[in-house]
Coordinates of C-alpha atoms and ligand atoms in Angstrom, one line a residue:
M1 CA 9.8 1.7 41.7
D2 CA 11.5 -0.7 44.0
K3 CA 11.2 0.6 47.6
K4 CA 14.9 0.4 48.2
E5 CA 15.5 2.2 45.0
E6 CA 13.1 4.9 46.0
L7 CA 15.0 5.4 49.3
K8 CA 18.3 5.6 47.5
R9 CA 16.9 8.2 45.0
R10 CA 15.4 10.3 47.7
Q11 CA 18.7 10.1 49.7
A12 CA 20.7 11.1 46.7
D13 CA 18.5 14.2 46.1
I14 CA 18.8 15.2 49.8
E15 CA 22.5 14.7 49.8
A16 CA 22.9 16.9 46.7
M17 CA 21.2 19.7 48.6
G18 CA 21.1 22.8 46.2
G19 CA 22.9 21.0 43.4
P20 CA 26.4 21.0 42.0
S21 CA 26.3 24.6 40.7
R22 CA 25.2 26.1 44.0
V23 CA 27.8 24.0 45.9
E24 CA 30.4 25.2 43.4
R25 CA 29.4 28.8 44.1
Q26 CA 29.7 28.1 47.8
H27 CA 33.2 26.8 47.3
Q28 CA 34.1 29.8 45.2
M29 CA 33.2 32.0 48.1
G30 CA 35.6 30.0 50.2
K31 CA 32.9 28.2 52.1
W32 CA 32.1 24.5 52.5
S33 CA 28.6 23.1 52.2
A34 CA 26.7 22.1 55.4
R35 CA 27.5 18.4 54.9
E36 CA 31.2 19.0 54.3
R37 CA 31.3 21.0 57.5
I38 CA 29.6 18.3 59.5
Q39 CA 31.9 15.7 58.0
Y40 CA 35.0 17.7 59.0
L41 CA 33.8 18.5 62.5
L42 CA 32.6 15.1 63.7
D43 CA 34.5 12.0 64.4
A44 CA 34.7 9.9 61.2
N45 CA 31.5 8.0 60.4
T46 CA 29.6 9.1 63.5
F47 CA 27.0 11.4 62.0
E48 CA 23.4 10.2 62.2
E49 CA 21.1 12.5 60.3
I50 CA 17.5 13.1 61.5
G51 CA 14.7 14.9 59.6
A52 CA 16.4 14.5 56.3
H53 CA 13.0 14.1 54.6
V54 CA 11.4 17.1 56.2
T55 CA 10.4 19.7 53.7
H56 CA 8.6 23.1 53.7
R57 CA 4.8 23.5 53.5
G58 CA 4.9 26.9 51.8
T59 CA 2.5 27.6 49.0
R60 CA 2.8 31.3 48.5
F61 CA 5.0 33.0 45.9
G62 CA 5.3 29.8 43.9
M63 CA 6.8 27.9 46.8
D64 CA 4.5 24.9 46.2
A65 CA 6.7 24.2 43.1
V66 CA 10.0 24.6 45.0
Q67 CA 12.0 21.6 46.1
A68 CA 14.1 22.3 49.2
P69 CA 16.2 19.3 50.2
A70 CA 16.3 18.9 54.0
D71 CA 14.6 22.3 54.0
G72 CA 18.0 23.9 53.9
V73 CA 19.3 22.6 57.2
V74 CA 21.1 19.4 58.0
T75 CA 20.4 18.2 61.6
G76 CA 21.4 15.2 63.7
F77 CA 23.9 13.9 66.1
G78 CA 27.4 12.5 66.2
R79 CA 30.5 12.4 68.2
I80 CA 33.5 14.6 68.9
E81 CA 36.4 12.9 70.7
G82 CA 34.0 10.1 71.3
R83 CA 31.5 12.3 73.2
P84 CA 28.0 12.8 71.8
V85 CA 27.0 16.1 70.3
Y86 CA 23.8 17.4 68.6
I87 CA 24.3 19.6 65.5
F88 CA 22.5 21.6 62.9
A89 CA 24.1 23.1 59.9
Q90 CA 22.3 25.6 57.6
D91 CA 23.0 25.1 53.9
F92 CA 23.2 28.2 51.9
T93 CA 22.8 26.2 48.7
V94 CA 19.1 25.6 49.5
L95 CA 17.0 28.8 49.4
G96 CA 20.0 30.6 50.8
G97 CA 19.8 28.6 54.0
S98 CA 16.8 30.7 54.8
L99 CA 14.8 29.8 57.9
G100 CA 11.1 28.8 57.3
E101 CA 8.7 27.0 59.5
M102 CA 10.0 23.5 58.9
H103 CA 13.7 24.5 58.8
A104 CA 13.1 26.1 62.3
A105 CA 11.2 23.0 63.5
K106 CA 14.2 20.8 62.6
I107 CA 16.5 23.1 64.7
Q108 CA 14.1 23.0 67.6
R109 CA 14.0 19.3 67.4
V110 CA 17.8 18.9 67.9
Q111 CA 17.6 21.6 70.6
D112 CA 15.0 19.6 72.5
L113 CA 16.9 16.3 72.1
A114 CA 20.2 17.9 73.2
L115 CA 18.6 19.5 76.2
K116 CA 16.8 16.4 77.5
S117 CA 19.9 14.2 76.8
G118 CA 22.3 16.6 78.5
V119 CA 24.5 16.8 75.4
P120 CA 26.2 19.9 73.8
I121 CA 24.6 21.4 70.7
I122 CA 26.6 23.0 67.9
G123 CA 25.0 25.4 65.4
L124 CA 26.7 26.1 62.0
N125 CA 25.0 29.2 60.7
D126 CA 25.0 30.2 57.0
S127 CA 21.6 31.8 56.2
G128 CA 19.8 34.6 54.5
G129 CA 17.6 34.9 57.6
A130 CA 13.9 34.6 57.8
R131 CA 12.5 32.9 54.7
I132 CA 10.7 35.8 53.1
Q133 CA 8.1 33.8 51.4
E134 CA 6.9 32.2 54.7
G135 CA 6.4 35.5 56.6
V136 CA 5.2 35.1 60.1
D137 CA 5.7 31.4 60.2
A138 CA 9.4 32.0 59.8
L139 CA 9.4 34.7 62.6
N140 CA 7.6 32.2 64.8
G141 CA 10.3 29.7 64.1
Y142 CA 13.0 32.1 65.4
G143 CA 11.0 32.8 68.5
E144 CA 10.8 29.1 69.3
I145 CA 14.5 28.7 68.8
F146 CA 15.4 31.7 71.0
K147 CA 13.2 30.3 73.8
R148 CA 15.0 26.9 73.6
N149 CA 18.4 28.7 73.5
T150 CA 17.5 30.4 76.8
W151 CA 16.2 27.3 78.4
A152 CA 19.4 25.4 77.5
S153 CA 21.6 28.2 78.8
G154 CA 23.8 27.0 81.6
V155 CA 22.4 23.4 81.2
I156 CA 24.3 22.2 78.1
P157 CA 27.1 24.0 76.2
Q158 CA 25.8 25.8 73.1
I159 CA 28.5 26.6 70.6
T160 CA 27.8 28.7 67.4
V161 CA 29.9 29.1 64.3
I162 CA 28.9 31.9 61.9
M163 CA 30.0 30.8 58.5
G164 CA 28.0 33.0 56.2
P165 CA 25.4 35.7 56.6
S166 CA 23.4 36.1 59.8
A167 CA 21.1 39.1 59.5
G168 CA 18.3 40.6 61.3
G169 CA 16.8 38.8 64.3
A170 CA 18.8 35.7 63.1
V171 CA 21.7 37.0 65.1
Y172 CA 19.9 36.5 68.4
S173 CA 20.0 32.7 68.5
P174 CA 23.9 32.8 68.3
A175 CA 24.0 35.7 70.8
L176 CA 22.1 33.5 73.3
T177 CA 24.7 30.8 73.1
D178 CA 28.0 30.4 75.1
V179 CA 30.6 30.8 72.4
I180 CA 30.5 32.4 69.0
I181 CA 33.2 31.7 66.4
M182 CA 33.2 33.7 63.2
V183 CA 35.0 33.2 59.9
R184 CA 36.7 36.3 58.4
H185 CA 35.3 37.6 55.1
T186 CA 32.5 35.0 54.8
A187 CA 30.6 35.5 58.1
Q188 CA 28.7 38.7 58.8
M189 CA 26.3 39.4 61.6
F190 CA 24.1 42.5 61.8
I191 CA 20.7 43.6 62.9
T192 CA 20.3 46.0 59.9
G193 CA 22.5 45.6 56.9
P194 CA 24.5 48.2 55.0
Q195 CA 21.7 49.3 52.6
V196 CA 19.2 49.9 55.5
I197 CA 21.8 51.9 57.4
Q198 CA 22.6 53.9 54.3
A199 CA 18.9 54.7 53.8
V200 CA 18.2 55.5 57.4
T201 CA 21.3 57.2 58.7
G202 CA 23.2 58.0 55.5
E203 CA 26.3 56.1 56.8
T204 CA 28.2 54.1 54.2
V205 CA 29.8 50.9 55.5
S206 CA 30.7 47.6 53.9
A207 CA 29.2 44.4 55.2
E208 CA 32.5 43.2 56.5
D209 CA 33.3 46.4 58.3
L210 CA 29.8 46.4 59.7
G211 CA 29.5 42.9 60.9
G212 CA 32.6 40.9 60.0
A213 CA 34.5 38.6 62.3
D214 CA 37.1 41.2 63.3
T215 CA 34.4 43.8 64.0
H216 CA 32.6 41.5 66.3
L217 CA 35.8 40.2 67.9
K218 CA 37.5 43.6 68.5
R219 CA 34.7 46.3 68.6
S220 CA 31.4 44.8 69.7
G221 CA 32.6 41.9 71.8
V222 CA 29.9 39.7 70.2
A223 CA 32.4 37.1 68.9
H224 CA 34.7 35.0 71.1
L225 CA 37.0 33.9 68.2
A226 CA 37.8 35.1 64.7
V227 CA 39.4 32.7 62.3
D228 CA 40.4 32.5 58.6
S229 CA 38.6 29.4 57.3
D230 CA 35.8 27.0 57.8
A231 CA 38.4 24.3 58.9
E232 CA 39.9 26.6 61.5
A233 CA 36.4 27.5 62.9
L234 CA 35.5 23.8 63.3
D235 CA 38.9 23.1 64.9
G236 CA 37.9 25.9 67.3
V237 CA 34.6 24.1 68.2
R238 CA 36.5 20.9 69.0
R239 CA 39.0 22.9 71.2
V240 CA 36.2 24.7 73.1
L241 CA 34.4 21.4 73.8
S242 CA 37.6 19.8 75.0
F243 CA 37.3 22.0 78.1
L244 CA 33.6 21.6 78.8
P245 CA 31.5 18.9 80.4
Q246 CA 28.5 17.4 78.6
N247 CA 26.2 19.4 80.8
W248 CA 26.1 21.3 84.1
M249 CA 25.8 18.2 86.2
E250 CA 29.1 16.7 85.0
E251 CA 32.7 17.6 85.7
P252 CA 34.8 18.9 82.8
P253 CA 36.9 16.3 81.0
V254 CA 40.3 15.6 82.5
V255 CA 43.3 14.8 80.3
K256 CA 46.7 13.2 81.1
S257 CA 49.4 15.8 81.6
R258 CA 53.1 15.2 81.6
D259 CA 53.9 18.7 82.8
P260 CA 55.1 18.4 86.4
L261 CA 52.8 20.2 88.9
E262 CA 55.7 21.4 91.0
R263 CA 57.5 22.8 87.9
I264 CA 59.6 25.8 89.1
D265 CA 59.9 28.8 86.8
E266 CA 62.7 31.2 87.7
T267 CA 61.6 33.8 85.2
L268 CA 58.5 34.5 87.3
A269 CA 60.8 36.0 90.1
R270 CA 61.8 38.8 87.6
V271 CA 58.6 39.4 85.7
V272 CA 57.2 42.2 87.8
P273 CA 59.3 45.3 87.3
D274 CA 60.6 47.2 90.4
D275 CA 59.0 50.4 89.1
A276 CA 55.3 50.0 90.0
N277 CA 54.3 52.1 87.0
K278 CA 56.1 49.9 84.5
P279 CA 53.9 47.5 82.5
Y280 CA 54.7 43.8 81.7
D281 CA 52.8 41.1 79.8
V282 CA 50.6 38.9 82.0
A283 CA 50.6 36.3 79.2
G284 CA 54.0 35.0 80.3
I285 CA 52.6 34.3 83.8
I286 CA 49.5 32.6 82.5
G287 CA 51.6 30.4 80.2
S288 CA 53.9 29.5 83.0
I289 CA 51.1 28.4 85.2
L290 CA 49.2 26.2 82.7
D291 CA 50.1 22.7 81.5
E292 CA 52.5 22.9 78.6
G293 CA 51.9 26.7 78.6
D294 CA 48.8 25.9 76.6
F295 CA 46.3 28.8 76.9
F296 CA 43.1 29.2 74.9
P297 CA 42.1 32.9 75.1
L298 CA 38.5 34.0 74.4
Q299 CA 37.6 37.5 73.1
K300 CA 41.2 38.3 72.5
G301 CA 41.3 41.7 70.8
Y302 CA 38.3 43.0 72.9
A303 CA 39.0 44.9 76.1
D304 CA 42.6 43.6 76.1
N305 CA 43.1 45.2 79.5
L306 CA 41.7 42.0 80.8
V307 CA 42.5 38.5 79.6
V308 CA 40.1 35.6 79.9
G309 CA 40.4 32.0 78.6
L310 CA 40.8 28.3 79.3
G311 CA 43.7 26.1 80.0
R312 CA 44.5 23.1 82.3
I313 CA 46.5 22.6 85.5
G314 CA 47.3 18.9 86.1
G315 CA 45.0 18.0 83.3
H316 CA 42.0 19.6 84.9
P317 CA 40.4 22.6 83.0
V318 CA 40.6 26.0 84.6
G319 CA 39.3 29.4 83.7
I320 CA 41.8 32.2 83.8
V321 CA 40.9 35.8 84.5
A322 CA 43.8 38.2 84.5
N323 CA 44.4 42.0 84.4
Q324 CA 46.8 42.9 81.6
P325 CA 49.1 45.7 82.8
R326 CA 50.3 46.2 79.2
V327 CA 46.9 47.7 78.1
L328 CA 45.4 50.7 79.9
A329 CA 47.6 49.7 82.9
G330 CA 45.2 46.8 83.6
T331 CA 42.4 49.1 84.7
L332 CA 38.9 47.8 84.7
D333 CA 36.5 49.5 82.4
I334 CA 33.0 48.9 81.0
N335 CA 34.1 46.4 78.3
A336 CA 36.5 44.6 80.6
S337 CA 33.7 44.2 83.2
D338 CA 31.3 42.8 80.6
K339 CA 34.0 40.4 79.4
L340 CA 35.0 39.3 82.9
A341 CA 31.4 38.8 84.2
R342 CA 30.3 36.8 81.2
F343 CA 33.4 34.5 81.3
V344 CA 33.1 33.9 85.1
R345 CA 29.4 32.9 84.7
F346 CA 30.3 30.7 81.7
A347 CA 33.0 28.9 83.7
D348 CA 30.8 28.6 86.8
A349 CA 27.9 27.2 84.8
F350 CA 30.1 24.4 83.6
N351 CA 32.0 23.6 86.8
I352 CA 35.3 25.1 85.7
P353 CA 37.4 26.4 88.6
I354 CA 38.5 30.0 88.2
V355 CA 42.0 31.4 88.8
T356 CA 42.2 35.2 89.0
L357 CA 45.5 37.0 88.6
V358 CA 45.3 40.5 89.9
D359 CA 47.3 43.6 88.9
T360 CA 45.0 46.5 88.6
P361 CA 45.3 50.1 89.7
G362 CA 41.5 50.4 89.7
Y363 CA 38.6 51.5 87.5
L364 CA 39.4 53.6 84.4
P365 CA 38.5 57.2 85.2
G366 CA 36.5 59.4 82.7
T367 CA 33.2 60.8 81.8
S368 CA 32.7 58.3 79.0
Q369 CA 33.0 55.5 81.6
E370 CA 30.7 57.1 84.1
Y371 CA 28.1 58.1 81.5
G372 CA 28.4 54.7 79.9
G373 CA 27.4 53.1 83.1
I374 CA 30.6 51.7 84.6
I375 CA 28.6 51.4 87.9
R376 CA 26.1 49.1 86.3
H377 CA 28.7 47.1 84.3
G378 CA 31.2 47.0 87.1
A379 CA 28.5 45.6 89.4
K380 CA 28.3 42.6 87.1
V381 CA 31.8 41.6 88.1
L382 CA 31.0 41.7 91.8
Y383 CA 27.8 39.7 91.1
A384 CA 29.4 37.1 88.9
Y385 CA 32.2 36.3 91.3
A386 CA 30.0 36.4 94.4
E387 CA 27.5 34.2 92.7
A388 CA 30.0 31.6 91.4
T389 CA 30.2 28.4 93.4
V390 CA 33.1 26.7 91.6
P391 CA 36.6 26.8 93.3
K392 CA 38.0 30.3 93.1
V393 CA 41.6 31.0 93.7
T394 CA 43.0 34.5 93.5
L395 CA 46.7 35.4 93.1
I396 CA 47.6 39.1 93.7
L397 CA 50.7 39.8 91.5
R398 CA 51.2 43.5 92.2
K399 CA 48.5 46.3 92.4
A400 CA 45.2 45.6 94.0
Y401 CA 43.7 48.9 94.7
G402 CA 40.4 50.0 96.1
G403 CA 37.2 48.8 94.5
A404 CA 39.1 46.9 91.9
Y405 CA 40.9 44.9 94.6
L406 CA 37.5 43.8 95.9
A407 CA 36.1 43.2 92.4
M408 CA 39.0 40.9 91.3
C409 CA 37.7 38.0 93.4
S410 CA 38.9 39.2 96.8
R411 CA 38.4 37.1 99.9
S412 CA 35.4 39.2 100.9
L413 CA 33.7 38.6 97.6
G414 CA 34.1 34.9 97.9
A415 CA 37.5 33.7 96.9
D416 CA 38.2 30.4 98.5
L417 CA 41.9 31.0 98.7
V418 CA 43.9 34.2 98.2
L419 CA 47.6 34.0 97.5
A420 CA 50.0 36.9 96.9
W421 CA 53.4 37.4 95.5
P422 CA 55.8 39.5 97.7
T423 CA 55.4 42.3 95.1
A424 CA 51.6 42.6 95.9
E425 CA 50.3 46.0 97.1
I426 CA 46.9 46.1 98.6
A427 CA 45.5 49.5 99.4
V428 CA 42.5 51.8 99.1
M429 CA 44.3 53.6 96.3
G430 CA 47.7 54.2 94.8
P431 CA 50.4 55.9 97.0
D432 CA 50.5 59.1 95.1
G433 CA 46.7 59.6 95.1
A434 CA 46.5 58.6 98.8
A435 CA 49.3 61.1 99.8
N436 CA 47.5 63.9 97.9
I437 CA 44.4 63.3 100.1
I438 CA 45.5 62.4 103.5
F439 CA 48.6 64.6 103.6
R440 CA 47.2 67.5 101.6
R441 CA 47.7 70.1 104.4
E442 CA 51.3 69.1 105.0
I443 CA 52.1 69.1 101.2
E444 CA 50.5 72.5 100.6
G445 CA 52.0 74.0 103.7
S446 CA 55.5 72.8 103.0
D447 CA 58.4 74.8 101.4
N448 CA 58.9 72.1 98.8
P449 CA 55.5 70.6 98.0
A450 CA 56.8 68.2 95.4
E451 CA 59.4 66.8 97.7
T452 CA 57.0 66.5 100.6
K453 CA 54.5 64.8 98.4
A454 CA 57.1 62.3 97.2
A455 CA 58.1 61.6 100.8
K456 CA 54.5 61.2 102.0
A457 CA 53.7 58.9 99.1
E458 CA 56.8 56.8 100.0
E459 CA 55.6 56.7 103.6
Y460 CA 52.2 55.4 102.4
R461 CA 53.9 52.9 100.1
Q462 CA 56.0 51.6 103.0
Q463 CA 52.8 51.0 105.0
F464 CA 50.6 49.4 102.3
A465 CA 52.7 48.6 99.3
N466 CA 53.2 45.0 100.4
P467 CA 51.0 42.0 101.1
Y468 CA 51.7 41.8 104.8
V469 CA 49.1 44.2 106.2
A470 CA 46.4 42.3 104.2
A471 CA 47.9 38.9 105.2
G472 CA 48.1 40.1 108.8
H473 CA 44.4 40.8 108.8
G474 CA 43.7 37.4 107.2
Y475 CA 42.6 38.7 103.7
I476 CA 45.5 36.9 102.1
D477 CA 46.1 33.2 103.0
A478 CA 49.7 32.9 101.9
V479 CA 52.5 34.9 100.4
I480 CA 54.3 32.7 97.9
E481 CA 57.5 32.7 96.0
P482 CA 56.6 33.6 92.4
E483 CA 58.8 30.8 90.8
K484 CA 56.7 28.2 92.7
T485 CA 53.3 29.6 91.6
R486 CA 52.2 26.6 89.5
G487 CA 52.7 24.2 92.3
H488 CA 50.9 26.3 94.8
L489 CA 47.9 26.8 92.5
A490 CA 47.8 23.1 91.6
Q491 CA 47.7 22.3 95.3
A492 CA 45.1 24.8 96.1
L493 CA 42.8 23.6 93.2
M494 CA 43.3 20.0 94.3
A495 CA 42.3 20.9 97.9
L496 CA 39.2 22.6 96.6
Y497 CA 38.2 20.0 94.1
N498 CA 35.2 18.7 96.1
K499 CA 34.1 22.1 97.3
Q500 CA 30.4 22.5 98.0
D501 CA 28.9 25.9 98.1
H502 CA 25.2 26.9 98.2
R503 CA 23.3 30.0 97.7
P504 CA 19.9 30.9 99.1
K505 CA 16.9 29.5 97.2
R506 CA 15.3 31.9 94.9
H507 CA 13.5 32.2 91.6
H508 CA 16.6 33.7 90.0
G509 CA 19.0 36.5 90.7
N510 CA 18.7 39.9 89.1
I511 CA 22.1 40.5 87.7
P512 CA 22.6 44.2 86.7
V513 CA 22.7 43.6 82.9
Ligands
HXC1 C1 14.2 33.4 51.0 C2 16.4 33.8 50.3 C3 16.6 34.6 51.5 C4 15.5 34.8 52.4 C5 18.4 34.5 50.3 N1 17.6 33.8 49.7 N2 17.9 35.0 51.5 N3 15.2 33.2 50.1 N4 14.4 34.2 52.1 N5 15.7 35.5 53.5 C6 17.8 33.0 48.4 C7 17.9 33.9 47.2 O1 16.7 34.3 46.7 C8 18.7 33.1 46.3 O2 17.9 32.1 45.7 C9 19.6 32.3 47.2 O3 19.0 32.3 48.5 C10 21.0 32.9 47.3 O4 20.9 34.2 47.6 P1 21.7 35.3 46.8 O5 21.1 36.6 47.1 O6 21.8 34.9 45.4 O7 23.1 35.2 47.5 P2 24.2 36.4 47.8 O8 24.3 37.3 46.6 O9 25.4 35.7 48.3 O10 23.5 37.3 49.0 C11 23.3 36.7 50.2 C12 22.4 37.6 51.1 C13 21.1 38.0 50.3 C14 23.2 38.8 51.4 C15 22.1 36.9 52.4 O11 20.5 36.8 49.8 C16 20.1 38.7 51.2 O12 20.3 40.0 51.4 N6 19.1 38.0 51.6 C17 18.0 38.6 52.4 C18 18.5 38.9 53.7 C19 17.4 39.4 54.6 O13 17.0 40.6 54.6 N7 16.8 38.5 55.4 C20 15.7 38.8 56.2 C21 16.4 39.3 57.5 S1 15.2 39.7 58.7 P3 18.1 31.5 44.2 O14 17.0 30.7 43.9 O15 18.3 32.7 43.3 O16 19.4 30.8 44.3 C22 15.1 38.4 59.6 C23 14.1 38.5 60.7 C24 14.3 37.5 61.7 O17 15.7 37.5 59.4 C25 13.6 38.0 62.9 C26 13.7 37.1 64.1 C27 13.2 37.8 65.3

């Protein structure tokens, strides 16, 4: 056969992947094929495939007679918004996208190239897991991938989309990456599936309830985004990457913004209620601060007493961390601590400055919190903020009490600048609790304990329920008018743009995981 003809025939076979009927089945499930996903995600005509001719070397269980185009995973590189990315996309139409020795080797190859080139890597996962016919060679393949995920962590962005099954140890490569996006109803992640759970514990659970997108977004905290379609998931990848540099040595991409930096927002003067116990939605403040009000929340639905996400001020990416007074009064608990610490480390790894908005009465009390290890999880927050070297600006909106005041990027923990609204209250604890302790004798000995308690709490509030004691001692750098918040934050971030900060040399820290 003519050599050119042979190449064409081979290419056609590879491009057909599992064949029309399996592709059709994929479509019926609401899923695209690997090639369709890549085509949608990357800039038009930029995909360069590598390893297309790689195929498995299995001989057991009749595998020697099995054709597996591209060995079930499409790998290569291309561009997103003009910037290079490496990509692998598992194709469920070939042996269920299962991962054998050579399939794994192809993924490792793009991981290696991405890491040495300082370019983000995107994984589109749709796989039945370890290729059962290949046994230990498949397991070894996973191990090699996990190792590379770990080495690449904090060096290049690693983004995962789960677009089909991800079972057993296969979940751990995604879990080692920076962001996981899951598609509702088609993506499921679990270590042991419904049948195994039924057999071992007797529990009955559907695959979607066990490991679907909403389960991992809202209950386990494994996923960062849950979406309704392949297209929406891939749009999410583009959006995440728009905030990230190519690697840790570069600055995040800057876009042009028409939103004036000094924009004044009168509504901010009224957002904090007079009654300190009344909640409000911090989302309004976040929207007001950011360019065009455009906020990209991560893990929304999980530990909603804390909000984290990305946006821009003056076109420069910023990471936002904010207590949410509307949920659990904005207290810090185990899940919020995990969410916060991971986000701060993610932002710091990729040179994204962090703006922290504080309104928290403290840590959530309760035996479940103490037994669950709030000490260990809460310590992660302190560690993450103190370790971070990016510009850190803190704005105290209202309550900043006790340990939570310290934890929410206080001056002592390493904030570069701390601003406060006039409504800020910085104290060891809330006025009622404080009065109960330091004025206990007066309250118990009085004719009207309730009245005395209220009076003493008010006395304490007068002393500490304002930003001026903390500002007087230098813990707050400026008390600002709320309506001018965006301008003040923009100025602060600009002034810190070239900040250099160094930590002692060491092998690596020992974060309380
Ligand atoms: C080989 C596999 C496979 C696998 C699926 N296929 N999973 N081949 N190894 N792990 C093949 C099927 O034989 C079938 O081939 C095709 O892919 C499509 O699979 P179906 O079962 O027809 O699809 P569906 O009904 O949609 O079910 C999808 C599924 C199911 C839920 C993923 O296939 C399944 O349960 N697979 C096994 C999952 C699993 O237990 N994997 C091992 C996990 S342990 P044909 O030729 O008929 O089209 C693991 C350890 C990793 O991964 C450890 C790392 C540390």
